[in-house]
Amino acid sequence: MLFRFFFIFLLLAVALLLQSAVLPYLKLGEVRPNLILIIVIFVCLTASWQKSFAAALLAGVLLDVFSGWPFGIFSLSLLLISFVFNTAKIYFFGRFNFSVFALAIFAGTILYDIEVIFLMKIMRWFSLTDLSVSFKGLFFLIPKEILYDLIVIGFFYLLWKGLITISK
């Protein structure tokens, strides 16, 4: 149990480092893949709801601490993502496979981006931040982000399958 938690923490920390230090140089226009979101959705689809909530909270706090955005935006957004996909796992997704993962990333990217902007609008409305965000450019950026995330999960899924094969 403790080893899995440490592994997820290490995976999220490496993803955060890659996302903040390496991926800005691999952007397509304004878009880069969201490794943290991919890992959180993966954990939601493959682990229990308790582990996925813990991973979402941990990932959100890491993003909140290192992002410079108002604290709580990413934690709340990722916890909502975890809730949605844990519920969807019960009612819609039977077995985990690549098509389920791709569909979840497609829906999760849209939901996550809308959540973050909506929460920022609420915080701005209550004068908790002076950062300005807009829904206007979102509809041009989301398809690019989805495509980039789907490319990344192809590699992520192959790596995961390889690790399972090695461990057998």
PDB file of C-alpha atoms in Angstrom:
ATOM      1  CA  MET A   1       0.000   0.000   0.000  1.00  0.00           C
ATOM      2  CA  LEU A   2       2.709   2.453   1.018  1.00  0.00           C
ATOM      3  CA  PHE A   3       4.834   1.420  -1.973  1.00  0.00           C
ATOM      4  CA  ARG A   4       1.967   2.160  -4.391  1.00  0.00           C
ATOM      5  CA  PHE A   5       1.370   5.555  -2.810  1.00  0.00           C
ATOM      6  CA  PHE A   6       5.085   6.347  -3.052  1.00  0.00           C
ATOM      7  CA  PHE A   7       5.126   5.163  -6.677  1.00  0.00           C
ATOM      8  CA  ILE A   8       2.132   7.358  -7.574  1.00  0.00           C
ATOM      9  CA  PHE A   9       3.725  10.327  -5.764  1.00  0.00           C
ATOM     10  CA  LEU A  10       6.988   9.776  -7.628  1.00  0.00           C
ATOM     11  CA  LEU A  11       5.159   9.415 -10.951  1.00  0.00           C
ATOM     12  CA  LEU A  12       3.229  12.644 -10.339  1.00  0.00           C
ATOM     13  CA  ALA A  13       6.389  14.506  -9.296  1.00  0.00           C
ATOM     14  CA  VAL A  14       8.230  13.374 -12.437  1.00  0.00           C
ATOM     15  CA  ALA A  15       5.199  14.298 -14.568  1.00  0.00           C
ATOM     16  CA  LEU A  16       5.087  17.739 -12.948  1.00  0.00           C
ATOM     17  CA  LEU A  17       8.791  18.257 -13.656  1.00  0.00           C
ATOM     18  CA  LEU A  18       8.380  17.139 -17.264  1.00  0.00           C
ATOM     19  CA  GLN A  19       5.263  19.255 -17.684  1.00  0.00           C
ATOM     20  CA  SER A  20       6.912  22.385 -16.349  1.00  0.00           C
ATOM     21  CA  ALA A  21      10.516  21.989 -17.552  1.00  0.00           C
ATOM     22  CA  VAL A  22      10.499  19.921 -20.765  1.00  0.00           C
ATOM     23  CA  LEU A  23       7.068  20.151 -22.367  1.00  0.00           C
ATOM     24  CA  PRO A  24       7.066  23.934 -22.819  1.00  0.00           C
ATOM     25  CA  TYR A  25       9.664  23.281 -25.518  1.00  0.00           C
ATOM     26  CA  LEU A  26       7.439  20.658 -27.174  1.00  0.00           C
ATOM     27  CA  LYS A  27       4.334  22.807 -27.495  1.00  0.00           C
ATOM     28  CA  LEU A  28       2.133  22.694 -30.570  1.00  0.00           C
ATOM     29  CA  GLY A  29       1.159  26.329 -30.850  1.00  0.00           C
ATOM     30  CA  GLU A  30      -0.193  27.198 -27.415  1.00  0.00           C
ATOM     31  CA  VAL A  31      -0.842  23.610 -26.361  1.00  0.00           C
ATOM     32  CA  ARG A  32       1.139  20.985 -24.497  1.00  0.00           C
ATOM     33  CA  PRO A  33      -0.015  17.657 -23.102  1.00  0.00           C
ATOM     34  CA  ASN A  34      -1.373  17.561 -19.575  1.00  0.00           C
ATOM     35  CA  LEU A  35       0.578  14.684 -18.033  1.00  0.00           C
ATOM     36  CA  ILE A  36      -0.915  15.188 -14.589  1.00  0.00           C
ATOM     37  CA  LEU A  37      -4.462  14.887 -15.938  1.00  0.00           C
ATOM     38  CA  ILE A  38      -3.504  11.760 -17.890  1.00  0.00           C
ATOM     39  CA  ILE A  39      -2.075  10.110 -14.769  1.00  0.00           C
ATOM     40  CA  VAL A  40      -5.073  11.059 -12.629  1.00  0.00           C
ATOM     41  CA  ILE A  41      -7.530   9.645 -15.183  1.00  0.00           C
ATOM     42  CA  PHE A  42      -5.405   6.504 -15.526  1.00  0.00           C
ATOM     43  CA  VAL A  43      -5.446   5.969 -11.747  1.00  0.00           C
ATOM     44  CA  CYS A  44      -9.214   6.598 -11.690  1.00  0.00           C
ATOM     45  CA  LEU A  45      -9.795   3.909 -14.299  1.00  0.00           C
ATOM     46  CA  THR A  46      -7.417   1.312 -12.854  1.00  0.00           C
ATOM     47  CA  ALA A  47      -7.551   1.745  -9.074  1.00  0.00           C
ATOM     48  CA  SER A  48     -10.131   2.041  -6.305  1.00  0.00           C
ATOM     49  CA  TRP A  49     -11.967   5.291  -5.700  1.00  0.00           C
ATOM     50  CA  GLN A  50      -9.978   5.870  -2.492  1.00  0.00           C
ATOM     51  CA  LYS A  51      -6.645   5.645  -4.320  1.00  0.00           C
ATOM     52  CA  SER A  52      -7.863   7.779  -7.190  1.00  0.00           C
ATOM     53  CA  PHE A  53      -9.154  10.509  -4.850  1.00  0.00           C
ATOM     54  CA  ALA A  54      -5.813  10.452  -3.016  1.00  0.00           C
ATOM     55  CA  ALA A  55      -3.922  10.680  -6.318  1.00  0.00           C
ATOM     56  CA  ALA A  56      -6.162  13.507  -7.545  1.00  0.00           C
ATOM     57  CA  LEU A  57      -5.726  15.457  -4.316  1.00  0.00           C
ATOM     58  CA  LEU A  58      -1.967  14.916  -4.311  1.00  0.00           C
ATOM     59  CA  ALA A  59      -1.682  15.937  -7.970  1.00  0.00           C
ATOM     60  CA  GLY A  60      -3.879  18.979  -7.396  1.00  0.00           C
ATOM     61  CA  VAL A  61      -1.875  20.154  -4.404  1.00  0.00           C
ATOM     62  CA  LEU A  62       1.385  19.695  -6.336  1.00  0.00           C
ATOM     63  CA  LEU A  63      -0.003  21.749  -9.222  1.00  0.00           C
ATOM     64  CA  ASP A  64      -1.418  24.378  -6.870  1.00  0.00           C
ATOM     65  CA  VAL A  65       1.880  24.775  -5.041  1.00  0.00           C
ATOM     66  CA  PHE A  66       4.044  25.058  -8.153  1.00  0.00           C
ATOM     67  CA  SER A  67       1.726  26.780 -10.654  1.00  0.00           C
ATOM     68  CA  GLY A  68       1.431  30.312  -9.331  1.00  0.00           C
ATOM     69  CA  TRP A  69      -2.328  30.218  -9.871  1.00  0.00           C
ATOM     70  CA  PRO A  70      -4.732  30.699  -6.948  1.00  0.00           C
ATOM     71  CA  PHE A  71      -4.444  27.809  -4.528  1.00  0.00           C
ATOM     72  CA  GLY A  72      -7.197  25.217  -4.830  1.00  0.00           C
ATOM     73  CA  ILE A  73      -8.026  25.608  -8.534  1.00  0.00           C
ATOM     74  CA  PHE A  74      -6.242  22.454  -9.627  1.00  0.00           C
ATOM     75  CA  SER A  75      -7.027  20.446  -6.486  1.00  0.00           C
ATOM     76  CA  LEU A  76     -10.747  21.021  -6.853  1.00  0.00           C
ATOM     77  CA  SER A  77     -10.665  20.435 -10.618  1.00  0.00           C
ATOM     78  CA  LEU A  78      -8.809  17.127 -10.299  1.00  0.00           C
ATOM     79  CA  LEU A  79     -11.019  15.963  -7.430  1.00  0.00           C
ATOM     80  CA  LEU A  80     -14.065  16.631  -9.626  1.00  0.00           C
ATOM     81  CA  ILE A  81     -12.409  14.711 -12.468  1.00  0.00           C
ATOM     82  CA  SER A  82     -11.762  11.831 -10.084  1.00  0.00           C
ATOM     83  CA  PHE A  83     -15.374  11.823  -8.934  1.00  0.00           C
ATOM     84  CA  VAL A  84     -16.701  11.885 -12.510  1.00  0.00           C
ATOM     85  CA  PHE A  85     -14.488   9.064 -13.737  1.00  0.00           C
ATOM     86  CA  ASN A  86     -14.980   6.892 -10.672  1.00  0.00           C
ATOM     87  CA  THR A  87     -18.728   7.223 -11.208  1.00  0.00           C
ATOM     88  CA  ALA A  88     -18.364   6.595 -14.952  1.00  0.00           C
ATOM     89  CA  LYS A  89     -16.233   3.536 -14.220  1.00  0.00           C
ATOM     90  CA  ILE A  90     -19.095   2.030 -12.239  1.00  0.00           C
ATOM     91  CA  TYR A  91     -21.864   2.735 -14.741  1.00  0.00           C
ATOM     92  CA  PHE A  92     -20.260   2.941 -18.189  1.00  0.00           C
ATOM     93  CA  PHE A  93     -16.785   1.437 -18.361  1.00  0.00           C
ATOM     94  CA  GLY A  94     -16.510  -2.295 -17.906  1.00  0.00           C
ATOM     95  CA  ARG A  95     -12.907  -3.237 -18.501  1.00  0.00           C
ATOM     96  CA  PHE A  96      -9.949  -0.967 -18.882  1.00  0.00           C
ATOM     97  CA  ASN A  97      -8.510  -0.917 -22.401  1.00  0.00           C
ATOM     98  CA  PHE A  98      -7.069   1.641 -24.771  1.00  0.00           C
ATOM     99  CA  SER A  99     -10.414   2.759 -26.215  1.00  0.00           C
ATOM    100  CA  VAL A 100     -11.808   3.385 -22.715  1.00  0.00           C
ATOM    101  CA  PHE A 101      -8.646   5.302 -21.817  1.00  0.00           C
ATOM    102  CA  ALA A 102      -8.830   7.375 -25.028  1.00  0.00           C
ATOM    103  CA  LEU A 103     -12.514   8.178 -24.488  1.00  0.00           C
ATOM    104  CA  ALA A 104     -11.805   9.155 -20.889  1.00  0.00           C
ATOM    105  CA  ILE A 105      -8.928  11.428 -21.950  1.00  0.00           C
ATOM    106  CA  PHE A 106     -11.136  13.012 -24.623  1.00  0.00           C
ATOM    107  CA  ALA A 107     -13.939  13.775 -22.142  1.00  0.00           C
ATOM    108  CA  GLY A 108     -11.571  14.532 -19.264  1.00  0.00           C
ATOM    109  CA  THR A 109      -9.593  17.138 -21.193  1.00  0.00           C
ATOM    110  CA  ILE A 110     -12.750  19.014 -22.117  1.00  0.00           C
ATOM    111  CA  LEU A 111     -14.181  18.799 -18.601  1.00  0.00           C
ATOM    112  CA  TYR A 112     -10.910  19.764 -16.906  1.00  0.00           C
ATOM    113  CA  ASP A 113     -10.304  22.837 -19.060  1.00  0.00           C
ATOM    114  CA  ILE A 114     -13.868  24.069 -18.578  1.00  0.00           C
ATOM    115  CA  GLU A 115     -13.638  23.451 -14.806  1.00  0.00           C
ATOM    116  CA  VAL A 116     -10.394  25.396 -14.452  1.00  0.00           C
ATOM    117  CA  ILE A 117     -11.700  28.391 -16.396  1.00  0.00           C
ATOM    118  CA  PHE A 118     -15.049  28.315 -14.570  1.00  0.00           C
ATOM    119  CA  LEU A 119     -13.319  28.212 -11.160  1.00  0.00           C
ATOM    120  CA  MET A 120     -11.045  31.078 -12.191  1.00  0.00           C
ATOM    121  CA  LYS A 121     -14.107  33.106 -13.254  1.00  0.00           C
ATOM    122  CA  ILE A 122     -15.706  32.454  -9.860  1.00  0.00           C
ATOM    123  CA  MET A 123     -12.530  33.467  -8.026  1.00  0.00           C
ATOM    124  CA  ARG A 124     -12.260  36.627 -10.108  1.00  0.00           C
ATOM    125  CA  TRP A 125     -15.919  37.414  -9.435  1.00  0.00           C
ATOM    126  CA  PHE A 126     -15.265  37.180  -5.683  1.00  0.00           C
ATOM    127  CA  SER A 127     -12.096  39.285  -6.116  1.00  0.00           C
ATOM    128  CA  LEU A 128      -9.878  36.415  -4.967  1.00  0.00           C
ATOM    129  CA  THR A 129      -7.598  36.778  -7.973  1.00  0.00           C
ATOM    130  CA  ASP A 130      -6.753  39.321 -10.613  1.00  0.00           C
ATOM    131  CA  LEU A 131      -5.875  36.740 -13.295  1.00  0.00           C
ATOM    132  CA  SER A 132      -8.076  37.015 -16.346  1.00  0.00           C
ATOM    133  CA  VAL A 133      -9.246  33.922 -18.222  1.00  0.00           C
ATOM    134  CA  SER A 134     -11.606  33.501 -21.123  1.00  0.00           C
ATOM    135  CA  PHE A 135     -13.741  30.805 -22.696  1.00  0.00           C
ATOM    136  CA  LYS A 136     -13.254  32.400 -26.140  1.00  0.00           C
ATOM    137  CA  GLY A 137     -10.024  30.702 -27.174  1.00  0.00           C
ATOM    138  CA  LEU A 138     -10.910  27.463 -25.436  1.00  0.00           C
ATOM    139  CA  PHE A 139     -12.783  26.012 -28.396  1.00  0.00           C
ATOM    140  CA  PHE A 140      -9.727  26.412 -30.622  1.00  0.00           C
ATOM    141  CA  LEU A 141      -7.273  25.020 -28.078  1.00  0.00           C
ATOM    142  CA  ILE A 142      -9.201  22.006 -26.758  1.00  0.00           C
ATOM    143  CA  PRO A 143      -9.084  19.945 -29.999  1.00  0.00           C
ATOM    144  CA  LYS A 144      -5.309  20.460 -30.211  1.00  0.00           C
ATOM    145  CA  GLU A 145      -4.878  19.547 -26.556  1.00  0.00           C
ATOM    146  CA  ILE A 146      -7.029  16.427 -26.974  1.00  0.00           C
ATOM    147  CA  LEU A 147      -4.975  15.333 -29.984  1.00  0.00           C
ATOM    148  CA  TYR A 148      -1.708  15.887 -28.135  1.00  0.00           C
ATOM    149  CA  ASP A 149      -2.988  14.047 -25.041  1.00  0.00           C
ATOM    150  CA  LEU A 150      -4.150  11.107 -27.189  1.00  0.00           C
ATOM    151  CA  ILE A 151      -0.706  10.829 -28.756  1.00  0.00           C
ATOM    152  CA  VAL A 152       0.898  10.827 -25.306  1.00  0.00           C
ATOM    153  CA  ILE A 153      -1.489   8.190 -23.908  1.00  0.00           C
ATOM    154  CA  GLY A 154      -0.570   5.877 -26.769  1.00  0.00           C
ATOM    155  CA  PHE A 155       2.978   5.796 -25.434  1.00  0.00           C
ATOM    156  CA  PHE A 156       1.756   5.729 -21.825  1.00  0.00           C
ATOM    157  CA  TYR A 157      -0.541   2.762 -22.525  1.00  0.00           C
ATOM    158  CA  LEU A 158       2.219   0.797 -24.302  1.00  0.00           C
ATOM    159  CA  LEU A 159       4.552   1.432 -21.360  1.00  0.00           C
ATOM    160  CA  TRP A 160       1.883   0.274 -18.894  1.00  0.00           C
ATOM    161  CA  LYS A 161       1.201  -2.886 -20.926  1.00  0.00           C
ATOM    162  CA  GLY A 162       4.939  -3.556 -21.082  1.00  0.00           C
ATOM    163  CA  LEU A 163       5.281  -3.219 -17.314  1.00  0.00           C
ATOM    164  CA  ILE A 164       2.402  -5.642 -16.775  1.00  0.00           C
ATOM    165  CA  THR A 165       3.978  -8.159 -19.158  1.00  0.00           C
ATOM    166  CA  ILE A 166       7.358  -7.865 -17.416  1.00  0.00           C
ATOM    167  CA  SER A 167       5.816  -8.328 -13.958  1.00  0.00           C
ATOM    168  CA  LYS A 168       4.086 -11.604 -14.955  1.00  0.00           C
TER     169      LYS A 168
END
